[in-house]
């Protein structure tokens, strides 16, 4: 039994390392060829800086390459193990499939722990360092008259702003909380689209929001479908972009961000000026917009944790599928692996796309691929163990 376990573990580890290296190299090439290589060709950067960019990107792409490598390894190893009739021989010797693959499952759980460390701390920090290096190489600092996307902008006095997308100053999903004296909430605004304009002479940003939903605390007003114009004076603001994007934060940074948002938006309404019905209605509207403000960070936090379990789900699915394929051709295993990876990442992308729709619970949707793959893998393993 120990011989079989050792044989399978060696095969899986060796194949996983080779396939992970291949996937890592391919994804590195895609990123570097698109962003850094043109600068090298034009002799704007040295070869050493390109190597440094490669090194900083490795943890980021390893997050994706390791689960893909584990899935491909299980498909190839157990497909070959079945095709060579070794599985049949093991069963004839009284060894069940579950006892045979136990060390591989334990290996996948250890890889989940490794993935968690990389996903939640190492990869985000390396990604931020890579982006800073890339921006330095391009010699292009972000203009003070730009509002960066996917960041909580909190150092414009009296405002907390989140913009999901900023495409050439055409904005999507804008969330704004406005305060009086930086402590008392005045109004919250949510707009599905907007436009950013600037007055470079006077150092002003003009933000036009369309189809905006506004909850005004001081004037007892709640409205939707209108146009709102907000002007920011940047003369007193040193810099807008102060931190990494939500998708580039570590797990601990995301938790701090959520706590700070909850503390900053801890509001109380002037009950004496509102009827009981109006007070409850306004509280519900403000709480809904507060959820929308914090949901992008919450989605990313759940994504990091959930994605750490990808190796286990891919292993559960890869083993029985590899046995069922029952062929020697490696291209079959690779094709199945790519198809499964596409399904998994599609669900992740859907959750990311809904990160400003808290009513759909996109942070919980991040766990759907794990539940789907693990449930399907458990059923397939049960059937394969019974010889079905």
Coordinates of C-alpha atoms in Angstrom, one line a residue:
X1 CA 0.0 0.0 0.0
X2 CA 2.8 2.4 0.9
X3 CA 4.4 1.6 -2.5
X4 CA 1.2 2.5 -4.4
X5 CA 0.8 5.7 -2.3
X6 CA 4.4 6.8 -2.9
X7 CA 4.2 6.0 -6.6
X8 CA 1.0 8.0 -7.1
X9 CA 2.3 10.9 -5.0
X10 CA 5.5 11.1 -7.0
X11 CA 3.6 11.0 -10.3
X12 CA 1.1 13.7 -9.2
X13 CA 3.8 16.0 -7.7
X14 CA 6.1 15.7 -10.7
X15 CA 3.3 16.3 -13.2
X16 CA 1.8 19.1 -11.2
X17 CA 5.1 21.0 -11.0
X18 CA 5.7 20.6 -14.7
X19 CA 2.2 21.8 -15.7
X20 CA 2.2 24.6 -13.2
X21 CA 5.5 25.9 -14.5
X22 CA 4.1 25.8 -18.1
X23 CA 0.9 27.6 -17.1
X24 CA 3.0 30.2 -15.1
X25 CA 5.3 30.8 -18.0
X26 CA 2.4 31.3 -20.4
X27 CA 0.6 33.7 -18.2
X28 CA 3.8 35.6 -17.4
X29 CA 4.4 36.0 -21.1
X30 CA 0.9 37.3 -21.7
X31 CA 1.3 40.0 -19.0
X32 CA 4.9 41.0 -19.7
X33 CA 4.6 40.9 -23.5
X34 CA 1.6 43.3 -23.3
X35 CA 3.0 45.7 -20.7
X36 CA 6.8 45.6 -20.4
X37 CA 8.3 44.1 -23.6
X38 CA 7.4 47.2 -25.8
X39 CA 9.4 49.3 -23.4
X40 CA 12.3 46.9 -23.7
X41 CA 12.2 47.0 -27.5
X42 CA 12.2 50.8 -27.5
X43 CA 15.2 50.7 -25.1
X44 CA 13.3 52.5 -22.4
X45 CA 14.1 49.8 -19.8
X46 CA 17.0 47.4 -19.1
X47 CA 16.8 43.6 -19.2
X48 CA 17.3 43.6 -15.4
X49 CA 14.1 45.5 -14.8
X50 CA 12.2 43.1 -17.1
X51 CA 13.5 40.2 -15.0
X52 CA 12.4 42.0 -11.9
X53 CA 8.9 42.5 -13.4
X54 CA 8.8 38.7 -14.1
X55 CA 9.8 37.9 -10.5
X56 CA 7.1 40.2 -9.1
X57 CA 4.4 38.7 -11.3
X58 CA 5.2 35.0 -10.4
X59 CA 3.2 34.9 -7.1
X60 CA 0.2 36.7 -8.8
X61 CA 0.0 34.2 -11.7
X62 CA 0.9 31.3 -9.4
X63 CA -2.5 31.8 -7.8
X64 CA -4.1 30.7 -11.0
X65 CA -1.4 28.3 -12.3
X66 CA -1.3 26.0 -9.2
X67 CA -5.0 24.9 -9.3
X68 CA -4.7 24.4 -13.0
X69 CA -1.6 22.4 -12.6
X70 CA -3.1 20.2 -9.9
X71 CA -6.2 19.6 -12.1
X72 CA -4.1 18.7 -15.1
X73 CA -1.9 16.4 -13.0
X74 CA -4.8 14.4 -11.6
X75 CA -6.3 14.0 -15.1
X76 CA -3.1 12.9 -16.7
X77 CA -1.8 10.6 -13.9
X78 CA -5.1 8.8 -13.1
X79 CA -6.0 8.6 -16.8
X80 CA -2.7 6.8 -17.4
X81 CA -3.1 4.8 -14.2
X82 CA -6.5 3.5 -15.5
X83 CA -5.4 3.0 -19.1
X84 CA -2.4 0.9 -18.0
X85 CA -4.8 -1.4 -16.0
X86 CA -3.0 -0.5 -12.8
X87 CA -6.2 0.6 -11.2
X88 CA -7.8 -2.7 -12.1
X89 CA -4.9 -4.6 -10.6
X90 CA -5.1 -2.5 -7.4
X91 CA -8.8 -3.2 -7.1
X92 CA -8.2 -6.9 -7.6
X93 CA -5.7 -6.8 -4.7
X94 CA -8.5 -5.4 -2.5
X95 CA -7.5 -1.8 -2.5
X96 CA -10.4 0.7 -2.9
X97 CA -10.1 3.8 -4.9
X98 CA -10.8 6.0 -1.8
X99 CA -7.9 4.5 0.2
X100 CA -5.7 4.7 -2.9
X101 CA -6.2 8.5 -3.4
X102 CA -6.2 9.5 0.2
X103 CA -2.5 10.9 0.1
X104 CA -3.4 12.8 -3.1
X105 CA -6.4 14.4 -1.3
X106 CA -4.2 15.3 1.7
X107 CA -1.7 16.8 -0.8
X108 CA -4.4 19.0 -2.3
X109 CA -5.4 20.2 1.2
X110 CA -1.8 21.2 1.9
X111 CA -1.7 23.0 -1.4
X112 CA -4.9 24.9 -0.3
X113 CA -3.1 26.1 2.7
X114 CA -0.2 27.2 0.5
X115 CA -2.6 28.9 -1.9
X116 CA -4.3 30.8 1.0
X117 CA -0.9 32.3 2.1
X118 CA -0.2 33.3 -1.5
X119 CA -3.7 34.5 -2.3
X120 CA -4.2 36.5 0.8
X121 CA -0.9 38.1 1.4
X122 CA 2.0 37.5 -1.0
X123 CA 0.3 37.8 -4.4
X124 CA -1.5 41.2 -3.6
X125 CA 1.8 42.7 -2.3
X126 CA 3.8 41.5 -5.3
X127 CA 1.1 42.8 -7.7
X128 CA 1.1 46.2 -6.2
X129 CA 5.0 46.3 -6.4
X130 CA 4.7 45.2 -10.0
X131 CA 2.2 47.9 -10.9
X132 CA 4.4 50.6 -9.2
X133 CA 7.4 49.4 -11.2
X134 CA 5.4 49.3 -14.4
X135 CA 4.1 52.9 -13.9
X136 CA 7.7 54.1 -13.1
X137 CA 8.9 52.5 -16.3
X138 CA 6.2 54.2 -18.2
X139 CA 7.0 57.5 -16.4
X140 CA 3.3 58.1 -16.2
X141 CA 1.9 59.2 -12.9
X142 CA -1.8 59.3 -12.4
X143 CA -3.1 62.9 -12.9
X144 CA -4.5 64.6 -9.9
X145 CA -7.5 65.5 -12.0
X146 CA -8.5 61.8 -12.4
X147 CA -10.6 59.7 -10.1
X148 CA -9.1 56.1 -10.0
X149 CA -11.4 53.1 -10.3
X150 CA -11.7 50.2 -7.8
X151 CA -10.5 52.3 -4.9
X152 CA -12.1 53.9 -1.9
X153 CA -11.2 57.5 -2.3
X154 CA -11.3 59.0 1.2
X155 CA -8.9 61.9 1.3
X156 CA -11.1 64.4 -0.6
X157 CA -12.4 66.4 2.4
X158 CA -16.0 65.5 3.2
X159 CA -16.4 62.6 0.8
X160 CA -16.0 58.8 0.4
X161 CA -16.1 57.8 -3.2
X162 CA -16.0 54.5 -5.0
X163 CA -16.0 54.1 -8.8
X164 CA -16.3 50.6 -10.2
X165 CA -15.1 51.5 -13.8
X166 CA -13.5 54.6 -15.3
X167 CA -13.2 54.3 -19.0
X168 CA -11.8 57.4 -20.5
X169 CA -13.7 59.4 -17.9
X170 CA -17.0 57.6 -18.6
X171 CA -17.9 56.2 -15.2
X172 CA -20.0 53.2 -14.2
X173 CA -21.5 52.4 -10.8
X174 CA -20.5 55.4 -8.7
X175 CA -21.1 55.4 -5.0
X176 CA -20.6 58.7 -3.0
X177 CA -21.1 59.5 0.7
X178 CA -21.0 63.2 1.5
X179 CA -20.3 64.5 5.1
X180 CA -20.6 67.8 6.8
X181 CA -17.5 68.7 8.8
X182 CA -16.2 65.3 7.8
X183 CA -18.3 63.7 10.6
X184 CA -22.0 64.2 10.0
X185 CA -23.6 62.4 7.1
X186 CA -25.4 64.8 4.7
X187 CA -26.3 62.6 1.8
X188 CA -25.5 59.3 -0.1
X189 CA -25.6 59.0 -3.9
X190 CA -25.6 56.0 -6.1
X191 CA -25.5 56.4 -9.9
X192 CA -25.1 53.6 -12.5
X193 CA -23.2 56.0 -14.8
X194 CA -21.5 59.3 -14.8
X195 CA -19.0 61.5 -16.5
X196 CA -15.8 63.1 -15.2
X197 CA -14.9 66.6 -16.4
X198 CA -12.0 68.7 -15.2
X199 CA -11.0 72.4 -14.9
X200 CA -7.2 72.3 -15.0
X201 CA -6.9 76.0 -14.5
X202 CA -8.8 76.1 -11.3
X203 CA -7.8 72.6 -10.2
X204 CA -11.4 71.4 -10.1
X205 CA -13.1 68.0 -10.8
X206 CA -16.6 68.2 -12.1
X207 CA -18.5 64.9 -11.5
X208 CA -21.8 64.5 -13.4
X209 CA -24.0 61.6 -12.3
X210 CA -27.0 60.3 -14.3
X211 CA -30.0 58.3 -13.1
X212 CA -28.7 59.0 -9.6
X213 CA -30.5 57.7 -6.5
X214 CA -30.0 60.2 -3.6
X215 CA -30.8 60.0 0.1
X216 CA -30.4 63.5 1.6
X217 CA -30.4 63.4 5.4
X218 CA -30.4 67.2 6.1
X219 CA -33.2 68.1 3.8
X220 CA -35.4 65.0 4.4
X221 CA -35.2 64.1 0.7
X222 CA -35.1 60.8 -1.2
X223 CA -35.1 60.8 -4.9
X224 CA -34.1 58.7 -7.9
X225 CA -33.6 59.1 -11.7
X226 CA -32.2 62.6 -11.6
X227 CA -28.9 64.2 -12.6
X228 CA -26.5 65.3 -9.9
X229 CA -23.4 67.5 -10.4
X230 CA -20.6 67.6 -7.8
X231 CA -17.5 69.8 -7.9
X232 CA -14.4 69.0 -6.0
X233 CA -11.7 71.6 -5.3
X234 CA -8.3 69.8 -5.4
X235 CA -6.2 72.7 -4.2
X236 CA -6.4 71.4 -0.7
X237 CA -5.9 67.8 -1.7
X238 CA -2.3 66.5 -2.1
X239 CA -3.1 63.3 -3.9
X240 CA -6.2 61.3 -4.7
X241 CA -4.8 57.8 -5.3
X242 CA -3.4 56.7 -1.9
X243 CA -3.7 53.0 -2.0
X244 CA -4.0 49.8 -4.1
X245 CA -7.1 48.8 -5.9
X246 CA -9.6 46.6 -4.0
X247 CA -8.4 43.6 -6.2
X248 CA -4.8 44.3 -5.1
X249 CA -5.4 44.5 -1.3
X250 CA -4.3 41.8 1.1
X251 CA -6.8 40.0 3.3
X252 CA -5.7 42.0 6.3
X253 CA -6.0 45.3 4.3
X254 CA -9.5 44.4 3.2
X255 CA -10.6 43.7 6.7
X256 CA -9.2 47.1 7.8
X257 CA -10.9 48.8 4.9
X258 CA -14.3 47.3 5.8
X259 CA -13.9 48.4 9.5
X260 CA -12.9 51.9 8.5
X261 CA -15.9 52.2 6.1
X262 CA -18.3 51.0 8.8
X263 CA -16.8 53.5 11.3
X264 CA -16.8 56.4 8.8
X265 CA -20.4 55.8 7.8
X266 CA -21.8 55.2 11.2
X267 CA -24.7 57.7 10.9
X268 CA -27.6 58.8 13.0
X269 CA -30.7 60.5 11.7
X270 CA -32.4 63.6 13.2
X271 CA -35.5 61.8 14.4
X272 CA -37.2 65.0 15.6
X273 CA -37.5 66.3 12.0
X274 CA -38.9 63.1 10.5
X275 CA -42.0 61.0 11.0
X276 CA -41.6 57.4 12.1
X277 CA -42.4 56.1 8.6
X278 CA -40.0 58.5 6.9
X279 CA -37.3 57.7 9.4
X280 CA -37.5 54.0 8.8
X281 CA -37.6 54.4 5.1
X282 CA -34.5 56.6 5.1
X283 CA -32.7 54.2 7.3
X284 CA -33.4 51.3 5.0
X285 CA -32.2 53.4 2.0
X286 CA -29.0 54.5 3.7
X287 CA -28.2 50.9 4.9
X288 CA -28.7 49.6 1.4
X289 CA -26.3 52.2 0.0
X290 CA -23.9 51.4 2.8
X291 CA -24.0 47.7 1.7
X292 CA -23.3 48.8 -1.9
X293 CA -20.3 50.9 -0.7
X294 CA -18.7 48.0 1.2
X295 CA -19.7 45.1 -1.1
X296 CA -16.6 45.4 -3.5
X297 CA -14.2 44.9 -0.6
X298 CA -16.4 42.1 0.9
X299 CA -16.5 40.3 -2.5
X300 CA -12.7 40.5 -2.8
X301 CA -12.2 39.2 0.7
X302 CA -14.4 36.2 0.1
X303 CA -12.8 35.6 -3.3
X304 CA -9.4 35.3 -1.8
X305 CA -10.5 32.8 0.8
X306 CA -12.8 30.8 -1.5
X307 CA -10.2 30.7 -4.3
X308 CA -7.7 29.1 -1.9
X309 CA -9.8 25.9 -1.9
X310 CA -9.6 25.5 -5.7
X311 CA -6.9 22.9 -5.6
X312 CA -9.1 20.6 -3.5
X313 CA -12.2 20.9 -5.7
X314 CA -10.1 20.4 -8.9
X315 CA -8.5 17.3 -7.4
X316 CA -11.9 15.8 -6.5
X317 CA -13.1 16.3 -10.0
X318 CA -9.9 15.5 -11.8
X319 CA -9.4 12.0 -10.3
X320 CA -12.7 10.4 -11.4
X321 CA -12.7 12.2 -14.7
X322 CA -9.1 11.0 -15.4
X323 CA -10.2 7.5 -14.7
X324 CA -13.3 7.8 -16.9
X325 CA -11.3 9.2 -19.9
X326 CA -9.3 6.0 -19.8
X327 CA -7.0 7.1 -22.6
X328 CA -3.2 7.6 -22.9
X329 CA -3.5 10.8 -25.0
X330 CA -2.4 13.8 -22.9
X331 CA -4.3 16.2 -25.1
X332 CA -7.6 14.8 -23.9
X333 CA -6.6 15.6 -20.3
X334 CA -5.4 19.0 -21.2
X335 CA -8.6 19.8 -23.1
X336 CA -10.8 18.6 -20.1
X337 CA -8.7 20.7 -17.7
X338 CA -9.1 23.8 -19.7
X339 CA -12.8 23.3 -20.0
X340 CA -13.2 22.9 -16.3
X341 CA -11.0 25.8 -15.5
X342 CA -13.1 28.0 -17.9
X343 CA -16.3 27.0 -16.0
X344 CA -14.7 27.7 -12.6
X345 CA -13.3 31.1 -13.6
X346 CA -16.6 32.1 -15.4
X347 CA -18.4 31.8 -12.1
X348 CA -15.7 33.9 -10.3
X349 CA -16.0 36.6 -13.0
X350 CA -19.8 36.7 -12.7
X351 CA -19.4 37.3 -8.9
X352 CA -16.8 40.0 -9.6
X353 CA -19.1 41.7 -12.1
X354 CA -21.9 41.9 -9.5
X355 CA -19.7 43.5 -6.7
X356 CA -22.0 46.5 -6.4
X357 CA -25.2 44.5 -6.2
X358 CA -25.3 43.4 -2.6
X359 CA -29.0 42.2 -3.0
X360 CA -27.6 39.4 -5.1
X361 CA -25.0 38.4 -2.5
X362 CA -22.0 38.3 -4.9
X363 CA -19.6 37.6 -2.0
X364 CA -21.4 34.3 -1.4
X365 CA -21.4 33.6 -5.1
X366 CA -17.6 33.4 -4.8
X367 CA -18.1 30.1 -3.0
X368 CA -20.4 28.6 -5.6
X369 CA -17.6 27.2 -7.8
X370 CA -16.1 25.4 -4.8
X371 CA -19.4 23.9 -3.8
X372 CA -20.2 22.9 -7.3
X373 CA -16.8 21.2 -8.0
X374 CA -16.6 19.6 -4.6
X375 CA -20.2 18.2 -4.8
X376 CA -19.7 17.0 -8.4
X377 CA -16.3 15.5 -7.5
X378 CA -17.7 13.7 -4.4
X379 CA -20.5 12.1 -6.5
X380 CA -18.1 11.1 -9.3
X381 CA -15.6 9.6 -6.8
X382 CA -18.4 7.7 -5.2
X383 CA -19.5 6.3 -8.5
X384 CA -15.9 5.5 -9.6
X385 CA -15.2 3.7 -6.2
X386 CA -18.3 1.5 -6.9
X387 CA -17.1 0.9 -10.5
X388 CA -20.1 2.6 -12.0

